[in-house]
mmCIF file of C-alpha atoms in Angstrom:
data_model
loop_
_atom_site.group_PDB
_atom_site.id
_atom_site.type_symbol
_atom_site.label_atom_id
_atom_site.label_comp_id
_atom_site.label_asym_id
_atom_site.label_seq_id
_atom_site.Cartn_x
_atom_site.Cartn_y
_atom_site.Cartn_z
ATOM 1 C CA MET R 1 -1.606 29.743 -38.841
ATOM 2 C CA ASP R 2 0.879 28.808 -36.137
ATOM 3 C CA ASP R 3 0.286 25.338 -34.757
ATOM 4 C CA LYS R 4 1.141 26.428 -31.219
ATOM 5 C CA PRO R 5 -1.440 27.816 -28.777
ATOM 6 C CA SER R 6 -1.559 31.623 -28.555
ATOM 7 C CA LYS R 7 -0.905 33.424 -25.300
ATOM 8 C CA LYS R 8 -3.663 36.014 -25.584
ATOM 9 C CA ALA R 9 -6.231 34.063 -23.546
ATOM 10 C CA LYS R 10 -4.260 33.441 -20.375
ATOM 11 C CA ILE R 11 -6.176 31.776 -17.571
ATOM 12 C CA ASP R 12 -6.015 33.257 -14.099
ATOM 13 C CA ALA R 13 -4.598 30.535 -11.867
ATOM 14 C CA THR R 14 -5.800 32.366 -8.769
ATOM 15 C CA SER R 15 -9.476 32.315 -9.759
ATOM 16 C CA SER R 16 -11.945 30.648 -7.419
ATOM 17 C CA VAL R 17 -13.354 27.204 -8.002
ATOM 18 C CA ASP R 18 -16.736 28.626 -8.995
ATOM 19 C CA PRO R 19 -18.252 26.068 -11.419
ATOM 20 C CA ALA R 20 -19.427 28.684 -13.940
ATOM 21 C CA ARG R 21 -15.954 30.253 -14.016
ATOM 22 C CA LEU R 22 -14.303 26.859 -14.443
ATOM 23 C CA VAL R 23 -16.597 25.955 -17.346
ATOM 24 C CA LYS R 24 -15.678 29.238 -19.019
ATOM 25 C CA GLN R 25 -11.970 28.529 -18.508
ATOM 26 C CA CYS R 26 -12.253 25.004 -19.881
ATOM 27 C CA MET R 27 -14.209 26.295 -22.888
ATOM 28 C CA GLY R 28 -11.354 28.734 -23.430
ATOM 29 C CA VAL R 29 -8.895 25.842 -23.416
ATOM 30 C CA MET R 30 -10.993 24.006 -26.010
ATOM 31 C CA GLY R 31 -11.242 27.099 -28.203
ATOM 32 C CA GLU R 32 -7.462 27.539 -28.183
ATOM 33 C CA LEU R 33 -6.853 23.847 -28.793
ATOM 34 C CA MET R 34 -9.332 23.415 -31.638
ATOM 35 C CA ALA R 35 -7.997 26.517 -33.408
ATOM 36 C CA ILE R 36 -4.571 24.947 -33.882
ATOM 37 C CA ASP R 37 -4.090 23.876 -37.523
ATOM 38 C CA ILE R 38 -3.073 20.295 -36.772
ATOM 39 C CA SER R 39 -6.117 19.722 -34.535
ATOM 40 C CA GLU R 40 -8.516 19.506 -37.486
ATOM 41 C CA PRO R 41 -8.577 15.652 -37.669
ATOM 42 C CA PHE R 42 -9.312 15.519 -33.924
ATOM 43 C CA ASN R 43 -12.144 18.067 -33.886
ATOM 44 C CA VAL R 44 -14.742 15.628 -35.235
ATOM 45 C CA LYS R 45 -15.565 11.948 -34.802
ATOM 46 C CA VAL R 46 -13.359 9.529 -36.736
ATOM 47 C CA ASP R 47 -15.304 8.527 -39.872
ATOM 48 C CA TRP R 48 -13.888 5.016 -39.792
ATOM 49 C CA LYS R 49 -16.450 3.682 -42.293
ATOM 50 C CA GLY R 50 -15.787 6.433 -44.821
ATOM 51 C CA LEU R 51 -12.038 6.019 -44.383
ATOM 52 C CA GLY R 52 -12.279 2.238 -44.684
ATOM 53 C CA LEU R 53 -10.793 1.687 -41.217
ATOM 54 C CA ASN R 54 -12.812 -1.465 -40.571
ATOM 55 C CA ASP R 55 -10.718 -2.542 -37.590
ATOM 56 C CA TYR R 56 -11.042 0.833 -35.813
ATOM 57 C CA PRO R 57 -13.880 -0.183 -33.429
ATOM 58 C CA LYS R 58 -11.943 -3.325 -32.473
ATOM 59 C CA VAL R 59 -8.835 -1.347 -31.527
ATOM 60 C CA VAL R 60 -10.424 1.810 -30.108
ATOM 61 C CA LYS R 61 -13.023 0.778 -27.533
ATOM 62 C CA HIS R 62 -13.956 4.293 -26.367
ATOM 63 C CA PRO R 63 -13.879 6.782 -29.282
ATOM 64 C CA MET R 64 -13.584 10.467 -28.406
ATOM 65 C CA ASP R 65 -13.019 13.730 -30.283
ATOM 66 C CA LEU R 66 -12.595 17.373 -29.316
ATOM 67 C CA GLY R 67 -15.961 18.412 -30.773
ATOM 68 C CA THR R 68 -17.735 15.900 -28.554
ATOM 69 C CA VAL R 69 -15.750 17.067 -25.520
ATOM 70 C CA LYS R 70 -16.710 20.684 -26.194
ATOM 71 C CA GLU R 71 -20.397 19.785 -26.537
ATOM 72 C CA LYS R 72 -20.354 17.714 -23.330
ATOM 73 C CA LEU R 73 -18.700 20.632 -21.567
ATOM 74 C CA ARG R 74 -21.270 23.099 -22.938
ATOM 75 C CA THR R 75 -24.232 20.947 -21.881
ATOM 76 C CA GLY R 76 -22.964 20.235 -18.358
ATOM 77 C CA LYS R 77 -22.125 16.565 -18.815
ATOM 78 C CA TYR R 78 -18.864 16.808 -16.844
ATOM 79 C CA ALA R 79 -19.063 16.945 -13.053
ATOM 80 C CA THR R 80 -15.439 18.018 -12.551
ATOM 81 C CA THR R 81 -12.447 19.408 -14.420
ATOM 82 C CA THR R 82 -10.802 16.021 -13.900
ATOM 83 C CA GLU R 83 -13.558 14.287 -15.907
ATOM 84 C CA PHE R 84 -13.229 16.898 -18.648
ATOM 85 C CA ALA R 85 -9.445 16.463 -18.898
ATOM 86 C CA ALA R 86 -9.787 12.666 -18.952
ATOM 87 C CA ASP R 87 -11.885 12.832 -22.140
ATOM 88 C CA VAL R 88 -9.446 15.205 -23.839
ATOM 89 C CA ARG R 89 -6.564 12.882 -22.974
ATOM 90 C CA LEU R 90 -8.583 9.982 -24.349
ATOM 91 C CA VAL R 91 -8.474 11.661 -27.788
ATOM 92 C CA TRP R 92 -4.661 11.522 -27.832
ATOM 93 C CA LYS R 93 -4.568 8.048 -26.323
ATOM 94 C CA ASN R 94 -6.849 6.659 -29.040
ATOM 95 C CA ALA R 95 -4.903 8.363 -31.835
ATOM 96 C CA LYS R 96 -1.582 7.000 -30.610
ATOM 97 C CA LEU R 97 -3.093 3.570 -30.028
ATOM 98 C CA TYR R 98 -4.447 3.222 -33.563
ATOM 99 C CA ASN R 99 -1.817 5.068 -35.592
ATOM 100 C CA GLN R 100 1.780 3.998 -36.031
ATOM 101 C CA GLU R 101 4.440 5.914 -34.133
ATOM 102 C CA GLY R 102 6.063 8.426 -36.481
ATOM 103 C CA SER R 103 2.945 8.866 -38.626
ATOM 104 C CA ASP R 104 1.484 12.352 -39.137
ATOM 105 C CA ILE R 105 -1.562 11.654 -36.956
ATOM 106 C CA TYR R 106 0.541 10.115 -34.164
ATOM 107 C CA ASP R 107 2.932 13.079 -34.130
ATOM 108 C CA ALA R 108 0.060 15.587 -34.265
ATOM 109 C CA ALA R 109 -1.608 13.868 -31.289
ATOM 110 C CA ALA R 110 1.641 13.989 -29.304
ATOM 111 C CA SER R 111 2.089 17.698 -30.106
ATOM 112 C CA LEU R 112 -1.510 18.578 -29.217
ATOM 113 C CA GLU R 113 -1.202 16.561 -26.022
ATOM 114 C CA ARG R 114 1.642 18.836 -24.915
ATOM 115 C CA ASP R 115 -0.329 21.918 -25.957
ATOM 116 C CA PHE R 116 -3.365 20.804 -23.963
ATOM 117 C CA GLU R 117 -1.381 20.132 -20.795
ATOM 118 C CA ALA R 118 0.199 23.587 -21.052
ATOM 119 C CA LEU R 119 -3.211 25.233 -21.498
ATOM 120 C CA PHE R 120 -4.922 23.162 -18.804
ATOM 121 C CA ALA R 121 -2.189 23.459 -16.147
ATOM 122 C CA PRO R 122 -3.329 26.879 -14.791
ATOM 123 C CA VAL R 123 -6.983 25.833 -14.543
ATOM 124 C CA PRO R 124 -7.962 25.171 -10.899
ATOM 125 C CA ARG R 125 -9.262 21.670 -10.234
ATOM 126 C CA GLY R 126 -12.856 21.625 -9.096
ATOM 127 C CA PRO R 127 -16.550 21.098 -9.908
ATOM 128 C CA LEU R 128 -18.074 22.059 -13.244
ATOM 129 C CA ARG R 129 -21.626 21.744 -11.956
ATOM 130 C CA THR R 130 -23.284 23.498 -9.052
ATOM 131 C CA ASN R 131 -24.692 20.941 -6.640
ATOM 132 C CA ASP R 132 -27.190 22.575 -4.292
ATOM 133 C CA SER R 133 -27.630 19.319 -2.364
ATOM 134 C CA LEU R 134 -23.908 19.101 -1.599
ATOM 135 C CA ALA R 135 -23.936 22.754 -0.517
ATOM 136 C CA LYS R 136 -26.745 21.924 1.935
ATOM 137 C CA ALA R 137 -24.825 18.850 3.133
ATOM 138 C CA LYS R 138 -21.821 21.072 3.789
ATOM 139 C CA ASP R 139 -23.971 23.419 5.895
ATOM 140 C CA ILE R 140 -25.230 20.479 7.968
ATOM 141 C CA VAL R 141 -21.682 19.231 8.611
ATOM 142 C CA LYS R 142 -20.655 22.760 9.639
ATOM 143 C CA GLN R 143 -23.592 22.949 12.069
ATOM 144 C CA ILE R 144 -22.749 19.566 13.595
ATOM 145 C CA ARG R 145 -19.088 20.565 14.050
ATOM 146 C CA LYS R 146 -20.144 23.583 16.140
ATOM 147 C CA LEU R 147 -22.063 21.474 18.674
ATOM 148 C CA PRO R 148 -20.373 21.158 22.108
ATOM 149 C CA ASN R 149 -20.406 17.344 22.036
ATOM 150 C CA ALA R 150 -18.773 17.228 18.582
ATOM 151 C CA ASP R 151 -15.310 18.337 19.726
ATOM 152 C CA ALA R 152 -13.954 14.775 19.839
ATOM 153 C CA PHE R 153 -14.908 14.204 16.192
ATOM 154 C CA ASN R 154 -13.740 17.429 14.552
ATOM 155 C CA GLU R 155 -10.208 16.303 13.665
ATOM 156 C CA PRO R 156 -8.429 12.956 13.109
ATOM 157 C CA VAL R 157 -7.980 10.886 16.278
ATOM 158 C CA ASP R 158 -4.466 11.495 17.621
ATOM 159 C CA TRP R 159 -4.045 7.855 18.540
ATOM 160 C CA GLU R 160 -0.281 8.202 18.953
ATOM 161 C CA GLY R 161 -0.530 11.202 21.270
ATOM 162 C CA LEU R 162 -3.320 9.518 23.237
ATOM 163 C CA LYS R 163 -1.307 6.255 23.294
ATOM 164 C CA LEU R 164 -4.159 4.256 21.752
ATOM 165 C CA ASP R 165 -1.757 1.698 20.305
ATOM 166 C CA ASP R 166 -4.526 -0.693 19.235
ATOM 167 C CA TYR R 167 -6.619 1.994 17.505
ATOM 168 C CA LEU R 168 -5.655 1.053 13.956
ATOM 169 C CA ASP R 169 -6.147 -2.642 14.751
ATOM 170 C CA VAL R 170 -9.793 -1.930 15.520
ATOM 171 C CA ILE R 171 -10.518 1.044 13.249
ATOM 172 C CA LYS R 172 -9.712 0.156 9.652
ATOM 173 C CA GLU R 173 -10.854 3.428 8.067
ATOM 174 C CA PRO R 174 -10.479 6.505 10.311
ATOM 175 C CA MET R 175 -12.731 9.467 9.553
ATOM 176 C CA ASP R 176 -13.561 12.819 11.167
ATOM 177 C CA LEU R 177 -15.767 15.846 10.539
ATOM 178 C CA GLY R 178 -12.845 18.097 9.620
ATOM 179 C CA THR R 179 -11.762 15.737 6.858
ATOM 180 C CA ILE R 180 -15.327 15.571 5.504
ATOM 181 C CA LEU R 181 -15.593 19.365 5.464
ATOM 182 C CA ARG R 182 -12.231 19.745 3.726
ATOM 183 C CA ARG R 183 -13.333 17.225 1.097
ATOM 184 C CA LEU R 184 -16.521 19.219 0.562
ATOM 185 C CA ASP R 185 -14.502 22.436 0.292
ATOM 186 C CA GLY R 186 -12.299 20.798 -2.347
ATOM 187 C CA GLY R 187 -15.368 20.344 -4.501
ATOM 188 C CA SER R 188 -14.340 17.214 -6.376
ATOM 189 C CA HIS R 189 -14.279 14.374 -3.813
ATOM 190 C CA TYR R 190 -18.018 13.860 -3.274
ATOM 191 C CA SER R 191 -20.388 13.375 -6.182
ATOM 192 C CA SER R 192 -23.502 12.720 -4.063
ATOM 193 C CA VAL R 193 -25.091 13.433 -0.681
ATOM 194 C CA ASP R 194 -25.082 9.671 -0.098
ATOM 195 C CA ALA R 195 -21.281 9.701 -0.199
ATOM 196 C CA VAL R 196 -21.117 12.484 2.407
ATOM 197 C CA TYR R 197 -23.573 10.658 4.642
ATOM 198 C CA ASN R 198 -21.562 7.435 4.364
ATOM 199 C CA ASP R 199 -18.471 9.234 5.672
ATOM 200 C CA LEU R 200 -20.493 10.760 8.517
ATOM 201 C CA GLU R 201 -21.760 7.307 9.440
ATOM 202 C CA LEU R 202 -18.140 6.154 9.479
ATOM 203 C CA VAL R 203 -17.271 8.820 12.079
ATOM 204 C CA TRP R 204 -19.999 7.677 14.474
ATOM 205 C CA ARG R 205 -19.441 3.968 13.794
ATOM 206 C CA ASN R 206 -15.723 4.228 14.515
ATOM 207 C CA ALA R 207 -16.327 6.094 17.773
ATOM 208 C CA MET R 208 -18.971 3.630 18.970
ATOM 209 C CA MET R 209 -16.837 0.715 17.876
ATOM 210 C CA TYR R 210 -13.727 1.766 19.786
ATOM 211 C CA ASN R 211 -15.204 3.429 22.884
ATOM 212 C CA MET R 212 -17.072 1.567 25.608
ATOM 213 C CA GLU R 213 -20.849 1.810 25.705
ATOM 214 C CA GLY R 214 -21.794 4.427 28.281
ATOM 215 C CA SER R 215 -18.562 6.379 27.872
ATOM 216 C CA ALA R 216 -18.756 10.082 27.013
ATOM 217 C CA VAL R 217 -17.411 9.612 23.481
ATOM 218 C CA HIS R 218 -19.681 6.627 22.748
ATOM 219 C CA GLU R 219 -22.755 8.519 23.955
ATOM 220 C CA ALA R 220 -21.819 11.680 22.045
ATOM 221 C CA ALA R 221 -21.402 9.632 18.860
ATOM 222 C CA ARG R 222 -24.769 7.932 19.379
ATOM 223 C CA LYS R 223 -26.586 11.254 19.848
ATOM 224 C CA LEU R 224 -24.842 12.910 16.907
ATOM 225 C CA LYS R 225 -25.604 9.896 14.727
ATOM 226 C CA THR R 226 -29.324 10.285 15.489
ATOM 227 C CA LEU R 227 -29.126 14.022 14.819
ATOM 228 C CA ALA R 228 -27.295 13.490 11.502
ATOM 229 C CA GLU R 229 -29.924 10.944 10.413
ATOM 230 C CA LYS R 230 -32.688 13.492 11.030
ATOM 231 C CA ARG R 231 -30.838 16.351 9.328
ATOM 232 C CA PHE R 232 -29.899 14.283 6.279
ATOM 233 C CA SER R 233 -33.140 12.324 5.801
ATOM 234 C CA ASP R 234 -35.001 15.155 4.024
ATOM 235 C CA LEU R 235 -31.918 16.161 2.029
ATOM 236 C CA LEU R 236 -31.360 12.612 0.796
ATOM 237 C CA ARG R 237 -34.980 12.335 -0.306
ATOM 238 C CA GLU R 238 -34.887 15.767 -1.998
ATOM 239 C CA SER R 239 -31.843 14.717 -4.008
ATOM 240 C CA GLY R 240 -33.430 11.388 -4.961
ATOM 241 C CA GLU R 241 -30.899 9.452 -2.911
ATOM 242 C CA GLY R 242 -31.216 7.789 0.474
ATOM 243 C CA GLY R 243 -29.491 4.474 -0.112
ATOM 244 C CA ALA R 244 -26.933 5.176 2.593
ATOM 245 C CA LEU R 245 -29.636 6.086 5.104
ATOM 246 C CA ASP R 246 -31.657 2.949 4.390
ATOM 247 C CA ALA R 247 -28.641 0.630 4.446
ATOM 248 C CA SER R 248 -26.867 2.088 7.474
ATOM 249 C CA ARG R 249 -28.977 0.266 10.077
ATOM 250 C CA PRO R 250 -30.989 -2.922 9.471
ATOM 251 C CA LYS R 251 -34.341 -2.945 11.270
ATOM 252 C CA GLU R 252 -34.070 -6.596 12.291
ATOM 253 C CA ILE R 253 -31.161 -8.987 12.807
ATOM 254 C CA THR R 254 -32.190 -12.221 11.090
ATOM 255 C CA PHE R 255 -30.879 -15.756 11.577
ATOM 256 C CA GLU R 256 -29.320 -15.574 8.110
ATOM 257 C CA MET R 257 -27.463 -12.395 9.074
ATOM 258 C CA LYS R 258 -26.120 -14.036 12.224
ATOM 259 C CA LEU R 259 -25.009 -17.097 10.271
ATOM 260 C CA ALA R 260 -23.284 -14.911 7.672
ATOM 261 C CA LEU R 261 -21.488 -13.000 10.420
ATOM 262 C CA VAL R 262 -20.152 -16.191 12.013
ATOM 263 C CA GLU R 263 -18.980 -17.524 8.644
ATOM 264 C CA SER R 264 -17.256 -14.242 7.815
ATOM 265 C CA ALA R 265 -15.633 -14.097 11.255
ATOM 266 C CA ASN R 266 -14.030 -17.478 10.580
ATOM 267 C CA GLU R 267 -12.066 -15.832 7.751
ATOM 268 C CA LEU R 268 -10.430 -13.281 10.066
ATOM 269 C CA THR R 269 -6.868 -13.474 11.324
ATOM 270 C CA SER R 270 -6.127 -13.724 15.049
ATOM 271 C CA LYS R 271 -5.237 -10.038 15.118
ATOM 272 C CA GLU R 272 -8.487 -9.100 13.385
ATOM 273 C CA LEU R 273 -10.488 -11.287 15.776
ATOM 274 C CA TYR R 274 -9.000 -9.265 18.616
ATOM 275 C CA GLY R 275 -10.896 -6.305 17.168
ATOM 276 C CA VAL R 276 -14.162 -8.284 17.291
ATOM 277 C CA VAL R 277 -13.601 -9.174 20.947
ATOM 278 C CA TYR R 278 -12.745 -5.562 21.731
ATOM 279 C CA ILE R 279 -15.947 -4.253 20.116
ATOM 280 C CA VAL R 280 -18.135 -6.808 21.902
ATOM 281 C CA THR R 281 -16.437 -6.147 25.248
ATOM 282 C CA GLN R 282 -17.001 -2.410 24.839
ATOM 283 C CA ASN R 283 -20.555 -2.539 23.521
ATOM 284 C CA SER R 284 -22.236 -5.783 24.604
ATOM 285 C CA PRO R 285 -20.139 -7.503 27.306
ATOM 286 C CA THR R 286 -22.913 -9.951 28.235
ATOM 287 C CA ALA R 287 -22.394 -11.627 24.842
ATOM 288 C CA ILE R 288 -18.993 -12.891 26.002
ATOM 289 C CA ALA R 289 -20.064 -16.476 26.698
ATOM 290 C CA SER R 290 -16.788 -17.752 28.122
ATOM 291 C CA THR R 291 -13.119 -16.913 28.204
ATOM 292 C CA GLY R 292 -10.256 -19.318 28.301
ATOM 293 C CA GLU R 293 -6.547 -18.773 28.376
ATOM 294 C CA GLU R 294 -6.259 -18.952 24.600
ATOM 295 C CA GLU R 295 -9.736 -18.253 23.234
ATOM 296 C CA VAL R 296 -12.884 -16.233 23.787
ATOM 297 C CA GLU R 297 -16.384 -17.409 22.863
ATOM 298 C CA ILE R 298 -19.007 -14.896 21.784
ATOM 299 C CA ASP R 299 -22.715 -15.731 21.819
ATOM 300 C CA VAL R 300 -24.012 -14.058 18.656
ATOM 301 C CA ASP R 301 -27.630 -14.600 19.746
ATOM 302 C CA THR R 302 -27.155 -12.336 22.770
ATOM 303 C CA LEU R 303 -25.411 -9.516 20.910
ATOM 304 C CA ASP R 304 -27.599 -6.432 21.119
ATOM 305 C CA HIS R 305 -28.661 -4.728 17.894
ATOM 306 C CA ASP R 306 -26.094 -1.902 17.866
ATOM 307 C CA ALA R 307 -23.209 -4.187 18.804
ATOM 308 C CA PHE R 308 -24.153 -6.631 16.045
ATOM 309 C CA VAL R 309 -24.148 -3.819 13.458
ATOM 310 C CA LEU R 310 -20.721 -2.628 14.657
ATOM 311 C CA VAL R 311 -19.196 -6.122 14.589
ATOM 312 C CA ASP R 312 -20.709 -6.870 11.186
ATOM 313 C CA ARG R 313 -19.322 -3.634 9.723
ATOM 314 C CA TYR R 314 -15.896 -4.246 11.275
ATOM 315 C CA ILE R 315 -15.675 -7.749 9.762
ATOM 316 C CA LYS R 316 -16.771 -6.492 6.334
ATOM 317 C CA ASP R 317 -14.172 -3.708 6.521
ATOM 318 C CA CYS R 318 -11.439 -6.235 7.364
ATOM 319 C CA LEU R 319 -12.331 -8.519 4.453
ATOM 320 C CA ALA R 320 -12.708 -5.610 2.026
ATOM 321 C CA LYS R 321 -9.242 -4.284 2.943
ATOM 322 C CA ARG R 322 -7.784 -7.735 2.362
ATOM 323 C CA LYS R 323 -9.301 -7.932 -1.135
ATOM 324 C CA LEU R 324 -7.871 -4.529 -2.017
ATOM 325 C CA LYS R 325 -4.397 -5.625 -0.904
ATOM 326 C CA LYS R 326 -4.617 -8.752 -3.072
ATOM 327 C CA ARG R 327 -5.537 -6.657 -6.126
ATOM 328 C CA ALA R 328 -2.619 -4.326 -5.476
#
């Protein structure tokens, strides 16, 4: 038998990202791959005990084989085509990690790796499981986008065109309803309703953070936030989630929370502190205790509930971004 994949089971690259169709296509890839002569050692788990490979578990931390991949695919263990492909690639990675370059197994793994990529290339990227909860979340986002007061949130803020030069100083993670909907359409970005709700919360939080309390945009965001909470509450409970809903707004601002906010604020740069002042000025101006030529004092005790939540989230976003930069 030829050790190259046949061309009789071509995959239609223009097919939709219907999960059932994608599973069928991926199963076709596995069938082609496992039928190649040289794939035989990779079709089953490595019998390291029987082969006397006592150091195998020490070298290969995450064993994988094509038979296991096929079974996981058949039983719906993979959420996306990306997860499926990652496990297949792990088979080759392990083989090349454990076996010496130039050995039969190493060369077979390298050859099969090329065969897999050729077979997998035409397969559309997308979900391998139907998620009814995410479909319902998508419908809710669509409904919200159609509301008259949602116009300002439907696409990314054109801060350059609107000459909002300080926008990115205040808003660390821009988000809009159009982006959320496109991510839902893509099918592979969100794995839970919680994740969708978190991004929705980000839309409202950003708008309330940047725009003055009482302004049209601030008020629209506040009303849409309340509406989204109501629409998503049942869906989150149905799907066994709800963490985002519970964590999005603390019921009471405690002394410990205020102390933690002050301590965290002390870690901010001067530029980041400008964002804090901006948020307080826009949302709770009475909390500005005093202003000098070089510094502004904010009375945390007089911050109203919503303003405190916005400031707290802004500070956490700033510190989280800094940690990510350090890791990079």
